Amino acid sequence: MFNRRQFLYLAGAGAASLLNMNGFPFTKAAMAASKNTEFSPDVELSLRATPSEVQIFPGQPTTVWQYTGQVIKGDPNGLMHLDQSYLGPIIRVRQHQKVRIHFKNDLPATSIIHWHGLHVPASMDGHPKDVIPTGETFTYEFEVLNRAGTYWYHPHPHGRTGHQVYGGLAGLFLISDAEEEKLNLPADQLDIPLVLQDRAFNRDNQLVYLPRGMHDSMTGMLGDSICVNGRPDFKLAVSTRAYRLRILNGSNSRIYKLAWSDGTPLTVIATDGGLLEKPVEKKYAVLGPAERIELWADFSQYPVGKSLELVSKYFEPAIQGRAMGPRRGMTGAETLPNGAPFSVLKINVATKETETRSLPQKLSAIERYQRQDADNAEHPRQFSFFMRHMRGLINGRTFRMQEVADDERIRLNSTELWELANDDRRMGMMMPMPHPVHLHGKQFQVIERRGALHSGYVDEGWKDTVLLMPGERARIVTNFTDYKGLFLYHCHILEHGDMGMMRNYLIT
Ligand code: C2O
Ligand code: CU
Ligand code: CU
């Protein structure tokens, strides 16, 4: 089953020609979206996706795929490039700004950008039907309606999303608003983005994707090098004061059970869709692929010279006996299964400074949904996620580009209760998989759930992705306002989505 060409991910001409073969229809229709002349943007950016090289290890640079960007109009700090990283620039905007983004595809493959977590019109959401071929540009125009928070962007070509994100294509999309600004949270160099991703590198420092073929597709791609902002062995020097840590799990498949190494509880202040009502203390926080949390991290009680780690603790899906620490291996995947413990990053308290801030006890106003708020409170829509015969299924159906089933049609302005179930266990899967379920276009609230890692979930705020461990189910409520059209919902283990665990819902 081992395929040498697959193994040499993105390296050399042979692999590059392999990447060209992704037979998706090219849509020119997508371009029509940019013809709206009445839209006058406050912010105009260009983003380009291109093959590139990054020095990650000593010796040979690593070939990656990367977003680069430029500010055409608006605050020049609206784009922030991370040093020596394959990640795309951090986009910073304010709520209610009108944004125009020109996406130029210079990859040897079709692609499209999706704004993960953003509430945008269907035509601006980066649906896989809107992929553009090499050399073309797609122009996005939308008003930023979301509240302040840590969102992100990544490619969404069907069947290739896992591959393209793994290659380096992802970036943060940070939104600020008036409610957040009043809090005077740690800002600038005290506001630190941390994108967590695992990668497998070969001896030539090149990324390896799905070295064991179908087995890796089933588990989702797992690497043995834990990268933070694109760097393995990430270290952070801090001073004795409070920081805002914005954490994105940008991994294809890895789940993190985050904790401080010295047992100090985590102080969580935000989730996928922005600030919580009030800070929540957690012994540990579980973060599935695509989920975000923000931490208030106060180092003022530590002496200068103190070192500390953010770790991921053991949890059950680890294959017993293989739950060892990260090692830089040949094929990676087997040395660090999901659930194995490892260090995420090291913190060194380097300088003494006097803290001037204290943690606000009220962060934001969130109107909590109750089950009765849903129009279908007595008849929740049921969605069952499971793998079968090497295919990802939702209610027994696999992804078709434009297909919408009867139970996937939603009325505009309705408030709905959805019950999401991970039924791998019920389907008798040999190795039941977690399924982090993500809805495009909407933030929702988790109103009820049953599951194993329960005390690590942060369900108090707005979410766009909810992790379901094998056998677990969750009930969510949201209202489908503003935009009609076709939106995706899918498992955010990217290989599961690529294997068809993805469907459309249609708002009419
Ligand atoms: Cu991160 Cu279809 O989404
Ligand atoms: Cu999304
Ligand atoms: Cu899945």
Short mmCIF file of C-alpha atoms and ligand atoms in Angstrom, two decimals:
data_model
loop_
_atom_site.label_atom_id
_atom_site.label_comp_id
_atom_site.label_asym_id
_atom_site.label_seq_id
_atom_site.Cartn_x
_atom_site.Cartn_y
_atom_site.Cartn_z
CA MET A 1 0.00 0.00 0.00
CA PHE A 2 2.95 2.30 0.58
CA ASN A 3 3.33 4.70 -2.27
CA ARG A 4 6.65 6.43 -2.71
CA ARG A 5 5.16 9.27 -4.76
CA GLN A 6 2.62 10.06 -2.11
CA PHE A 7 5.29 9.90 0.52
CA LEU A 8 7.41 12.65 -0.99
CA TYR A 9 4.85 15.28 -0.28
CA LEU A 10 5.19 18.31 -2.53
CA ALA A 11 8.87 17.61 -3.08
CA GLY A 12 10.32 17.74 -6.54
CA ALA A 13 8.85 17.74 -9.99
CA GLY A 14 7.37 14.25 -9.81
CA ALA A 15 5.19 15.16 -6.89
CA ALA A 16 4.23 18.46 -8.47
CA SER A 17 2.85 16.82 -11.56
CA LEU A 18 0.90 14.46 -9.34
CA LEU A 19 -0.72 17.48 -7.76
CA ASN A 20 -1.96 18.73 -11.08
CA MET A 21 -4.26 15.81 -11.44
CA ASN A 22 -7.25 16.94 -9.50
CA GLY A 23 -10.04 16.77 -11.97
CA PHE A 24 -12.43 19.37 -10.69
CA PRO A 25 -14.53 21.43 -13.05
CA PHE A 26 -13.32 25.00 -13.26
CA THR A 27 -16.04 27.52 -12.50
CA LYS A 28 -15.92 30.89 -14.11
CA ALA A 29 -19.32 31.70 -12.64
CA ALA A 30 -17.64 32.48 -9.35
CA MET A 31 -16.02 35.50 -10.91
CA ALA A 32 -19.40 37.14 -11.46
CA ALA A 33 -19.58 37.77 -7.73
CA SER A 34 -16.97 40.51 -8.06
CA LYS A 35 -19.00 42.64 -10.46
CA ASN A 36 -20.96 44.43 -7.77
CA THR A 37 -20.02 48.07 -8.34
CA GLU A 38 -21.97 49.46 -5.39
CA PHE A 39 -19.75 47.82 -2.84
CA SER A 40 -17.24 50.31 -1.52
CA PRO A 41 -14.72 48.58 0.72
CA ASP A 42 -13.13 49.97 3.90
CA VAL A 43 -10.44 47.35 3.61
CA GLU A 44 -9.02 45.86 0.45
CA LEU A 45 -6.50 43.04 0.52
CA SER A 46 -4.87 40.68 -1.89
CA LEU A 47 -4.01 37.11 -0.97
CA ARG A 48 -2.00 34.81 -3.17
CA ALA A 49 -1.54 31.08 -2.74
CA THR A 50 1.74 29.81 -4.07
CA PRO A 51 4.36 27.10 -3.62
CA SER A 52 7.15 28.40 -1.43
CA GLU A 53 10.05 27.39 0.80
CA VAL A 54 10.49 27.91 4.53
CA GLN A 55 13.54 27.24 6.69
CA ILE A 56 12.04 25.08 9.44
CA PHE A 57 15.03 22.88 10.27
CA PRO A 58 18.75 23.37 9.72
CA GLY A 59 19.76 22.21 6.25
CA GLN A 60 17.31 21.82 3.44
CA PRO A 61 14.35 24.25 3.44
CA THR A 62 10.86 22.77 3.49
CA THR A 63 8.67 23.10 0.42
CA VAL A 64 5.26 24.38 1.43
CA TRP A 65 2.17 25.98 -0.04
CA GLN A 66 1.61 29.40 1.39
CA TYR A 67 -0.68 32.41 1.41
CA THR A 68 1.05 35.75 1.06
CA GLY A 69 -0.80 39.04 1.13
CA GLN A 70 -0.79 42.77 0.68
CA VAL A 71 -2.92 45.62 1.95
CA ILE A 72 -4.33 47.58 -0.97
CA LYS A 73 -6.56 49.86 1.08
CA GLY A 74 -6.99 50.41 4.81
CA ASP A 75 -4.83 50.05 7.91
CA PRO A 76 -1.40 48.69 6.92
CA ASN A 77 -1.49 46.63 10.13
CA GLY A 78 -4.53 44.83 8.76
CA LEU A 79 -2.13 42.11 7.62
CA MET A 80 0.53 40.71 9.91
CA HIS A 81 3.13 38.28 8.65
CA LEU A 82 4.47 35.66 11.01
CA ASP A 83 8.22 35.26 11.02
CA GLN A 84 9.67 32.18 9.33
CA SER A 85 6.31 30.50 9.13
CA TYR A 86 4.42 28.71 6.39
CA LEU A 87 1.18 30.19 7.76
CA GLY A 88 -0.63 32.90 5.87
CA PRO A 89 -0.70 36.47 7.17
CA ILE A 90 -3.00 37.31 10.10
CA ILE A 91 -5.90 39.40 8.87
CA ARG A 92 -7.21 41.97 11.34
CA VAL A 93 -10.50 43.77 10.76
CA ARG A 94 -13.21 45.48 12.77
CA GLN A 95 -16.84 44.49 12.93
CA HIS A 96 -18.99 46.27 10.31
CA GLN A 97 -16.07 46.97 8.01
CA LYS A 98 -16.63 46.17 4.37
CA VAL A 99 -13.89 43.94 3.11
CA ARG A 100 -12.75 43.14 -0.42
CA ILE A 101 -10.19 40.38 -0.85
CA HIS A 102 -8.66 39.36 -4.16
CA PHE A 103 -7.58 35.75 -4.01
CA LYS A 104 -5.07 34.77 -6.69
CA ASN A 105 -4.49 31.08 -7.14
CA ASP A 106 -0.88 30.41 -8.12
CA LEU A 107 -0.90 26.80 -6.99
CA PRO A 108 -0.55 23.90 -9.42
CA ALA A 109 -4.09 22.88 -8.39
CA THR A 110 -7.57 24.34 -8.14
CA SER A 111 -8.41 26.05 -4.87
CA ILE A 112 -10.73 28.46 -3.09
CA ILE A 113 -10.59 30.21 0.29
CA HIS A 114 -13.17 29.61 2.99
CA TRP A 115 -13.57 32.05 5.91
CA HIS A 116 -14.04 29.66 8.80
CA GLY A 117 -16.55 30.95 11.34
CA LEU A 118 -17.61 34.01 9.38
CA HIS A 119 -21.24 34.79 8.65
CA VAL A 120 -21.03 35.75 4.96
CA PRO A 121 -23.24 35.31 1.88
CA ALA A 122 -23.17 31.83 0.37
CA SER A 123 -21.37 33.08 -2.74
CA MET A 124 -18.55 34.49 -0.53
CA ASP A 125 -18.15 31.45 1.69
CA GLY A 126 -15.67 29.52 -0.44
CA HIS A 127 -17.82 26.53 -1.32
CA PRO A 128 -15.86 23.82 -3.19
CA LYS A 129 -18.07 24.36 -6.25
CA ASP A 130 -16.44 27.80 -6.53
CA VAL A 131 -12.85 26.60 -6.93
CA ILE A 132 -10.73 28.55 -9.38
CA PRO A 133 -7.96 27.13 -11.57
CA THR A 134 -4.29 28.05 -11.55
CA GLY A 135 -3.66 31.66 -12.50
CA GLU A 136 -7.16 32.94 -11.82
CA THR A 137 -8.47 35.37 -9.22
CA PHE A 138 -11.62 35.24 -7.11
CA THR A 139 -12.75 38.47 -5.50
CA TYR A 140 -14.59 38.30 -2.18
CA GLU A 141 -16.73 41.13 -0.91
CA PHE A 142 -18.56 41.05 2.37
CA GLU A 143 -19.37 43.06 5.44
CA VAL A 144 -17.89 41.75 8.67
CA LEU A 145 -20.94 40.91 10.77
CA ASN A 146 -19.34 38.61 13.33
CA ARG A 147 -18.54 39.76 16.81
CA ALA A 148 -14.94 40.12 17.97
CA GLY A 149 -13.10 36.85 17.96
CA THR A 150 -10.50 34.51 16.55
CA TYR A 151 -11.59 33.16 13.19
CA TRP A 152 -9.48 31.70 10.40
CA TYR A 153 -9.26 30.96 6.70
CA HIS A 154 -8.18 27.94 4.72
CA PRO A 155 -8.69 26.30 1.31
CA HIS A 156 -11.75 24.20 0.55
CA PRO A 157 -11.37 22.32 -2.76
CA HIS A 158 -13.28 19.08 -2.46
CA GLY A 159 -11.16 16.00 -1.92
CA ARG A 160 -8.00 18.12 -1.51
CA THR A 161 -8.69 20.27 1.54
CA GLY A 162 -6.65 18.05 3.87
CA HIS A 163 -3.73 18.06 1.47
CA GLN A 164 -3.73 21.81 0.91
CA VAL A 165 -4.13 22.82 4.55
CA TYR A 166 -1.41 20.35 5.51
CA GLY A 167 0.87 21.92 2.91
CA GLY A 168 0.67 25.21 4.82
CA LEU A 169 -2.42 27.01 3.57
CA ALA A 170 -4.14 28.54 6.61
CA GLY A 171 -4.22 31.83 8.45
CA LEU A 172 -5.97 33.66 11.25
CA PHE A 173 -8.77 36.18 10.74
CA LEU A 174 -9.13 38.35 13.83
CA ILE A 175 -12.11 40.59 14.38
CA SER A 176 -12.39 43.36 16.96
CA ASP A 177 -15.49 45.27 18.05
CA ALA A 178 -16.59 47.98 20.47
CA GLU A 179 -17.70 45.58 23.21
CA GLU A 180 -14.28 43.96 23.26
CA GLU A 181 -12.35 47.23 23.14
CA LYS A 182 -14.01 48.50 26.31
CA LEU A 183 -12.46 45.61 28.23
CA ASN A 184 -8.91 46.78 27.59
CA LEU A 185 -7.67 43.20 27.21
CA PRO A 186 -3.95 42.59 26.71
CA ALA A 187 -3.12 43.92 23.24
CA ASP A 188 -0.27 44.21 20.74
CA GLN A 189 2.70 42.15 21.95
CA LEU A 190 0.56 40.85 24.82
CA ASP A 191 -2.00 39.42 22.38
CA ILE A 192 -0.41 36.26 21.05
CA PRO A 193 -1.78 34.04 18.31
CA LEU A 194 -0.91 30.36 18.68
CA VAL A 195 -1.82 28.09 15.78
CA LEU A 196 -1.36 24.44 16.77
CA GLN A 197 -0.64 21.95 14.00
CA ASP A 198 1.11 18.61 13.82
CA ARG A 199 3.25 17.69 10.87
CA ALA A 200 5.40 14.75 9.74
CA PHE A 201 8.72 15.54 8.09
CA ASN A 202 11.04 13.14 6.30
CA ARG A 203 14.84 13.11 6.58
CA ASP A 204 15.09 15.77 3.90
CA ASN A 205 12.90 18.10 5.98
CA GLN A 206 9.99 17.65 3.58
CA LEU A 207 6.37 17.31 4.62
CA VAL A 208 4.95 13.81 4.37
CA TYR A 209 1.23 13.42 3.72
CA LEU A 210 -0.74 10.19 4.25
CA PRO A 211 2.34 7.92 4.22
CA ARG A 212 0.16 4.93 5.02
CA GLY A 213 -2.53 5.76 2.53
CA MET A 214 -6.01 4.70 3.52
CA HIS A 215 -5.07 4.02 7.13
CA ASP A 216 -4.02 7.63 7.57
CA SER A 217 -7.15 8.85 5.79
CA MET A 218 -9.27 6.91 8.25
CA THR A 219 -7.54 8.29 11.35
CA GLY A 220 -6.95 11.64 9.67
CA MET A 221 -3.40 12.83 9.09
CA LEU A 222 -1.37 12.80 12.32
CA GLY A 223 2.20 14.04 12.45
CA ASP A 224 4.81 13.63 15.15
CA SER A 225 6.18 17.19 15.12
CA ILE A 226 3.99 19.62 17.02
CA CYS A 227 4.26 23.00 15.33
CA VAL A 228 3.12 26.28 16.82
CA ASN A 229 2.76 29.08 14.28
CA GLY A 230 4.58 26.83 11.85
CA ARG A 231 7.58 26.18 14.13
CA PRO A 232 8.42 22.96 15.99
CA ASP A 233 9.87 23.35 19.53
CA PHE A 234 8.11 26.66 19.96
CA LYS A 235 9.32 28.85 22.80
CA LEU A 236 7.74 31.98 24.17
CA ALA A 237 9.52 34.52 26.36
CA VAL A 238 7.09 36.42 28.53
CA SER A 239 7.21 39.08 31.23
CA THR A 240 5.49 38.96 34.60
CA ARG A 241 2.10 40.13 33.43
CA ALA A 242 -1.13 39.04 31.76
CA TYR A 243 -1.36 37.86 28.17
CA ARG A 244 -4.17 37.04 25.81
CA LEU A 245 -3.39 33.75 24.09
CA ARG A 246 -5.49 33.03 21.02
CA ILE A 247 -5.27 29.33 20.33
CA LEU A 248 -6.44 27.75 17.08
CA ASN A 249 -6.32 24.03 16.55
CA GLY A 250 -5.35 24.20 12.87
CA SER A 251 -4.47 20.51 12.71
CA ASN A 252 -5.98 18.15 10.17
CA SER A 253 -6.99 15.56 12.74
CA ARG A 254 -5.26 16.01 16.09
CA ILE A 255 -7.20 16.72 19.27
CA TYR A 256 -5.51 18.63 22.08
CA LYS A 257 -6.26 18.28 25.78
CA LEU A 258 -4.55 21.47 26.86
CA ALA A 259 -3.28 22.20 30.37
CA TRP A 260 -0.50 24.10 32.14
CA SER A 261 2.33 21.81 33.18
CA ASP A 262 2.31 23.02 36.79
CA GLY A 263 -1.38 22.26 37.30
CA THR A 264 -2.54 25.89 37.34
CA PRO A 265 -6.05 25.91 35.88
CA LEU A 266 -6.59 27.44 32.45
CA THR A 267 -8.56 30.66 32.39
CA VAL A 268 -10.67 30.55 29.23
CA ILE A 269 -12.11 33.85 28.02
CA ALA A 270 -13.32 33.02 24.50
CA THR A 271 -14.34 30.21 22.15
CA ASP A 272 -14.86 29.91 18.36
CA GLY A 273 -17.31 32.80 18.12
CA GLY A 274 -15.67 35.24 20.54
CA LEU A 275 -15.72 36.22 24.19
CA LEU A 276 -17.59 34.25 26.82
CA GLU A 277 -19.92 36.04 29.22
CA LYS A 278 -17.40 35.58 31.97
CA PRO A 279 -14.05 33.78 32.36
CA VAL A 280 -14.22 30.03 32.95
CA GLU A 281 -11.59 28.06 34.85
CA LYS A 282 -10.67 24.61 33.53
CA LYS A 283 -8.24 21.97 34.69
CA TYR A 284 -7.84 21.23 31.01
CA ALA A 285 -9.51 22.28 27.77
CA VAL A 286 -10.18 19.94 24.86
CA LEU A 287 -9.76 21.43 21.40
CA GLY A 288 -10.81 19.49 18.32
CA PRO A 289 -9.65 20.40 14.80
CA ALA A 290 -10.78 23.93 13.80
CA GLU A 291 -11.84 24.91 17.32
CA ARG A 292 -10.44 27.98 19.06
CA ILE A 293 -10.10 29.07 22.66
CA GLU A 294 -8.59 32.17 24.10
CA LEU A 295 -6.79 32.14 27.41
CA TRP A 296 -6.04 34.82 29.93
CA ALA A 297 -2.54 33.83 31.01
CA ASP A 298 -1.22 35.80 33.95
CA PHE A 299 2.48 35.22 34.63
CA SER A 300 2.73 37.87 37.35
CA GLN A 301 2.88 35.30 40.16
CA TYR A 302 5.99 33.65 38.69
CA PRO A 303 9.57 34.61 39.40
CA VAL A 304 11.83 35.65 36.52
CA GLY A 305 13.60 32.54 35.27
CA LYS A 306 10.60 30.27 35.79
CA SER A 307 9.81 27.91 32.95
CA LEU A 308 6.43 26.45 32.21
CA GLU A 309 4.85 24.38 29.48
CA LEU A 310 1.55 24.25 27.76
CA VAL A 311 0.99 20.52 27.38
CA SER A 312 -1.51 18.18 25.80
CA LYS A 313 -2.48 15.45 28.24
CA TYR A 314 -3.26 11.81 27.66
CA PHE A 315 -6.80 10.86 26.71
CA GLU A 316 -8.38 7.63 25.72
CA PRO A 317 -8.25 7.16 21.94
CA ALA A 318 -4.47 6.71 22.21
CA ILE A 319 -3.51 3.22 21.19
CA GLN A 320 -2.26 1.64 24.42
CA GLY A 321 1.48 1.20 24.64
CA ARG A 322 2.11 3.66 21.85
CA ALA A 323 1.30 6.73 23.88
CA MET A 324 4.85 8.04 23.81
CA GLY A 325 6.18 11.55 23.35
CA PRO A 326 6.82 13.16 19.99
CA ARG A 327 9.74 11.82 18.00
CA ARG A 328 10.94 12.89 14.65
CA GLY A 329 10.38 9.69 12.73
CA MET A 330 10.36 8.64 9.11
CA THR A 331 6.66 8.25 8.54
CA GLY A 332 5.45 9.92 11.66
CA ALA A 333 1.88 8.88 12.00
CA GLU A 334 2.32 5.87 14.23
CA THR A 335 4.58 7.45 16.81
CA LEU A 336 2.06 9.98 18.09
CA PRO A 337 -1.55 8.78 17.93
CA ASN A 338 -4.45 10.98 18.95
CA GLY A 339 -4.58 10.97 22.75
CA ALA A 340 -0.84 10.61 23.36
CA PRO A 341 0.65 13.25 25.68
CA PHE A 342 3.17 15.80 24.49
CA SER A 343 4.49 19.30 25.10
CA VAL A 344 2.90 22.00 22.96
CA LEU A 345 5.16 24.93 23.79
CA LYS A 346 7.62 26.17 26.39
CA ILE A 347 7.27 29.44 28.21
CA ASN A 348 10.11 31.23 29.87
CA VAL A 349 9.36 34.07 32.27
CA ALA A 350 12.14 36.36 31.12
CA THR A 351 11.51 39.88 32.36
CA LYS A 352 9.98 41.66 35.32
CA GLU A 353 7.22 44.11 34.59
CA THR A 354 4.44 45.50 36.72
CA GLU A 355 0.99 44.32 35.81
CA THR A 356 -1.60 47.03 35.35
CA ARG A 357 -4.55 44.94 34.23
CA SER A 358 -6.88 42.62 36.02
CA LEU A 359 -9.12 39.99 34.54
CA PRO A 360 -12.57 41.48 33.84
CA GLN A 361 -15.27 39.46 35.58
CA LYS A 362 -17.79 40.28 32.89
CA LEU A 363 -16.55 39.87 29.33
CA SER A 364 -19.58 40.12 27.08
CA ALA A 365 -23.32 39.70 26.84
CA ILE A 366 -24.51 36.41 25.39
CA GLU A 367 -28.14 35.57 25.13
CA ARG A 368 -28.30 31.88 25.88
CA TYR A 369 -30.61 29.77 23.75
CA GLN A 370 -32.95 27.34 25.41
CA ARG A 371 -34.31 24.31 23.72
CA GLN A 372 -37.78 25.93 23.60
CA ASP A 373 -36.39 28.81 21.53
CA ALA A 374 -36.15 26.49 18.54
CA ASP A 375 -39.03 26.30 16.06
CA ASN A 376 -38.51 22.54 16.01
CA ALA A 377 -37.91 22.10 19.75
CA GLU A 378 -39.91 18.87 19.83
CA HIS A 379 -38.47 17.48 16.60
CA PRO A 380 -34.76 18.18 16.40
CA ARG A 381 -33.10 17.59 13.06
CA GLN A 382 -30.96 14.51 13.46
CA PHE A 383 -27.58 14.17 11.82
CA SER A 384 -25.63 10.98 12.25
CA PHE A 385 -21.92 10.93 11.39
CA PHE A 386 -20.12 7.66 10.67
CA MET A 387 -17.58 6.01 8.40
CA ARG A 388 -18.48 3.03 6.31
CA HIS A 389 -16.61 1.16 3.59
CA MET A 390 -13.88 3.81 3.61
CA ARG A 391 -16.37 6.58 3.05
CA GLY A 392 -17.49 9.39 5.29
CA LEU A 393 -21.26 9.56 5.67
CA ILE A 394 -23.83 11.89 7.22
CA ASN A 395 -27.22 10.25 7.67
CA GLY A 396 -25.89 7.58 5.34
CA ARG A 397 -25.13 10.00 2.52
CA THR A 398 -21.81 11.09 1.13
CA PHE A 399 -20.95 14.50 -0.33
CA ARG A 400 -22.19 15.52 -3.75
CA MET A 401 -21.24 18.98 -4.91
CA GLN A 402 -24.70 20.54 -5.19
CA GLU A 403 -26.91 17.91 -3.60
CA VAL A 404 -29.38 18.82 -0.87
CA ALA A 405 -31.70 16.26 0.72
CA ASP A 406 -35.13 17.02 2.17
CA ASP A 407 -33.83 17.06 5.72
CA GLU A 408 -31.17 19.61 4.69
CA ARG A 409 -33.59 22.38 3.65
CA ILE A 410 -33.97 25.23 6.10
CA ARG A 411 -36.24 28.24 6.18
CA LEU A 412 -34.59 31.66 6.31
CA ASN A 413 -34.97 33.25 9.77
CA SER A 414 -35.89 30.01 11.48
CA THR A 415 -34.34 29.02 14.80
CA GLU A 416 -33.45 25.36 14.83
CA LEU A 417 -32.43 22.58 17.14
CA TRP A 418 -30.03 20.07 15.63
CA GLU A 419 -28.92 16.83 17.21
CA LEU A 420 -25.49 15.75 16.03
CA ALA A 421 -24.41 12.21 16.76
CA ASN A 422 -21.13 10.39 16.30
CA ASP A 423 -22.44 6.93 15.44
CA ASP A 424 -19.16 5.20 14.59
CA ARG A 425 -19.52 3.06 17.69
CA ARG A 426 -23.08 2.06 16.81
CA MET A 427 -21.96 1.16 13.28
CA GLY A 428 -19.49 -1.30 14.76
CA MET A 429 -16.38 0.48 13.51
CA MET A 430 -13.19 -1.35 14.46
CA MET A 431 -11.53 1.92 15.38
CA PRO A 432 -14.27 4.47 16.12
CA MET A 433 -13.14 7.99 15.22
CA PRO A 434 -13.85 11.38 16.71
CA HIS A 435 -15.86 13.69 14.43
CA PRO A 436 -15.57 17.44 15.04
CA VAL A 437 -18.70 18.76 13.33
CA HIS A 438 -18.56 22.20 11.73
CA LEU A 439 -21.32 24.35 10.23
CA HIS A 440 -20.46 26.95 7.63
CA GLY A 441 -21.94 30.40 7.80
CA LYS A 442 -23.25 30.28 11.37
CA GLN A 443 -22.22 30.38 14.98
CA PHE A 444 -24.34 28.18 17.23
CA GLN A 445 -24.72 27.28 20.89
CA VAL A 446 -24.29 23.83 22.36
CA ILE A 447 -27.21 23.40 24.73
CA GLU A 448 -26.75 19.78 25.74
CA ARG A 449 -24.30 16.95 25.30
CA ARG A 450 -23.17 13.63 26.61
CA GLY A 451 -19.60 12.45 26.35
CA ALA A 452 -16.33 11.26 27.76
CA LEU A 453 -14.13 14.34 27.72
CA HIS A 454 -16.96 16.41 29.09
CA SER A 455 -15.09 18.45 31.67
CA GLY A 456 -12.70 19.72 29.00
CA TYR A 457 -15.32 21.16 26.67
CA VAL A 458 -15.99 24.86 26.74
CA ASP A 459 -19.62 25.04 25.65
CA GLU A 460 -20.48 28.32 27.36
CA GLY A 461 -20.07 30.55 24.32
CA TRP A 462 -20.61 30.74 20.58
CA LYS A 463 -19.26 27.84 18.55
CA ASP A 464 -18.91 26.86 14.92
CA THR A 465 -17.34 23.46 15.52
CA VAL A 466 -18.31 20.88 18.11
CA LEU A 467 -16.16 17.85 18.88
CA LEU A 468 -18.00 14.54 19.10
CA MET A 469 -16.00 11.65 20.49
CA PRO A 470 -17.13 8.13 19.47
CA GLY A 471 -20.65 7.50 20.70
CA GLU A 472 -21.16 11.10 21.72
CA ARG A 473 -24.06 13.38 20.79
CA ALA A 474 -24.64 17.10 21.12
CA ARG A 475 -27.63 19.37 20.67
CA ILE A 476 -27.07 22.76 19.14
CA VAL A 477 -29.33 25.74 18.49
CA THR A 478 -28.86 28.50 15.94
CA ASN A 479 -30.95 30.87 13.86
CA PHE A 480 -30.50 31.03 10.11
CA THR A 481 -30.65 34.75 9.41
CA ASP A 482 -29.55 37.13 6.64
CA TYR A 483 -28.35 34.86 3.89
CA LYS A 484 -30.08 32.34 1.68
CA GLY A 485 -28.19 29.73 -0.25
CA LEU A 486 -26.03 26.67 -0.10
CA PHE A 487 -23.73 26.16 2.90
CA LEU A 488 -21.62 23.21 3.98
CA TYR A 489 -21.61 21.24 7.18
CA HIS A 490 -18.98 18.58 7.68
CA CYS A 491 -16.52 16.74 9.83
CA HIS A 492 -13.42 18.92 10.33
CA ILE A 493 -11.04 15.98 10.41
CA LEU A 494 -10.05 17.17 6.98
CA GLU A 495 -9.49 13.71 5.56
CA HIS A 496 -12.98 12.70 6.68
CA GLY A 497 -14.45 15.69 4.87
CA ASP A 498 -12.39 14.80 1.82
CA MET A 499 -13.74 11.25 2.04
CA GLY A 500 -17.26 12.59 1.83
CA MET A 501 -18.29 13.30 5.43
CA MET A 502 -19.65 16.61 4.24
CA ARG A 503 -23.04 17.76 3.00
CA ASN A 504 -24.83 20.93 1.94
CA TYR A 505 -27.70 22.59 3.72
CA LEU A 506 -29.85 25.02 1.80
CA ILE A 507 -31.47 28.11 3.30
CA THR A 508 -34.49 29.32 1.33
CU1 C2O B 1 -12.92 25.16 8.34
CU2 C2O B 1 -15.60 23.77 5.78
O1 C2O B 1 -14.28 24.51 7.11
CU CU B 2 -16.12 26.81 7.92
CU CU B 3 -14.71 12.68 11.21
#
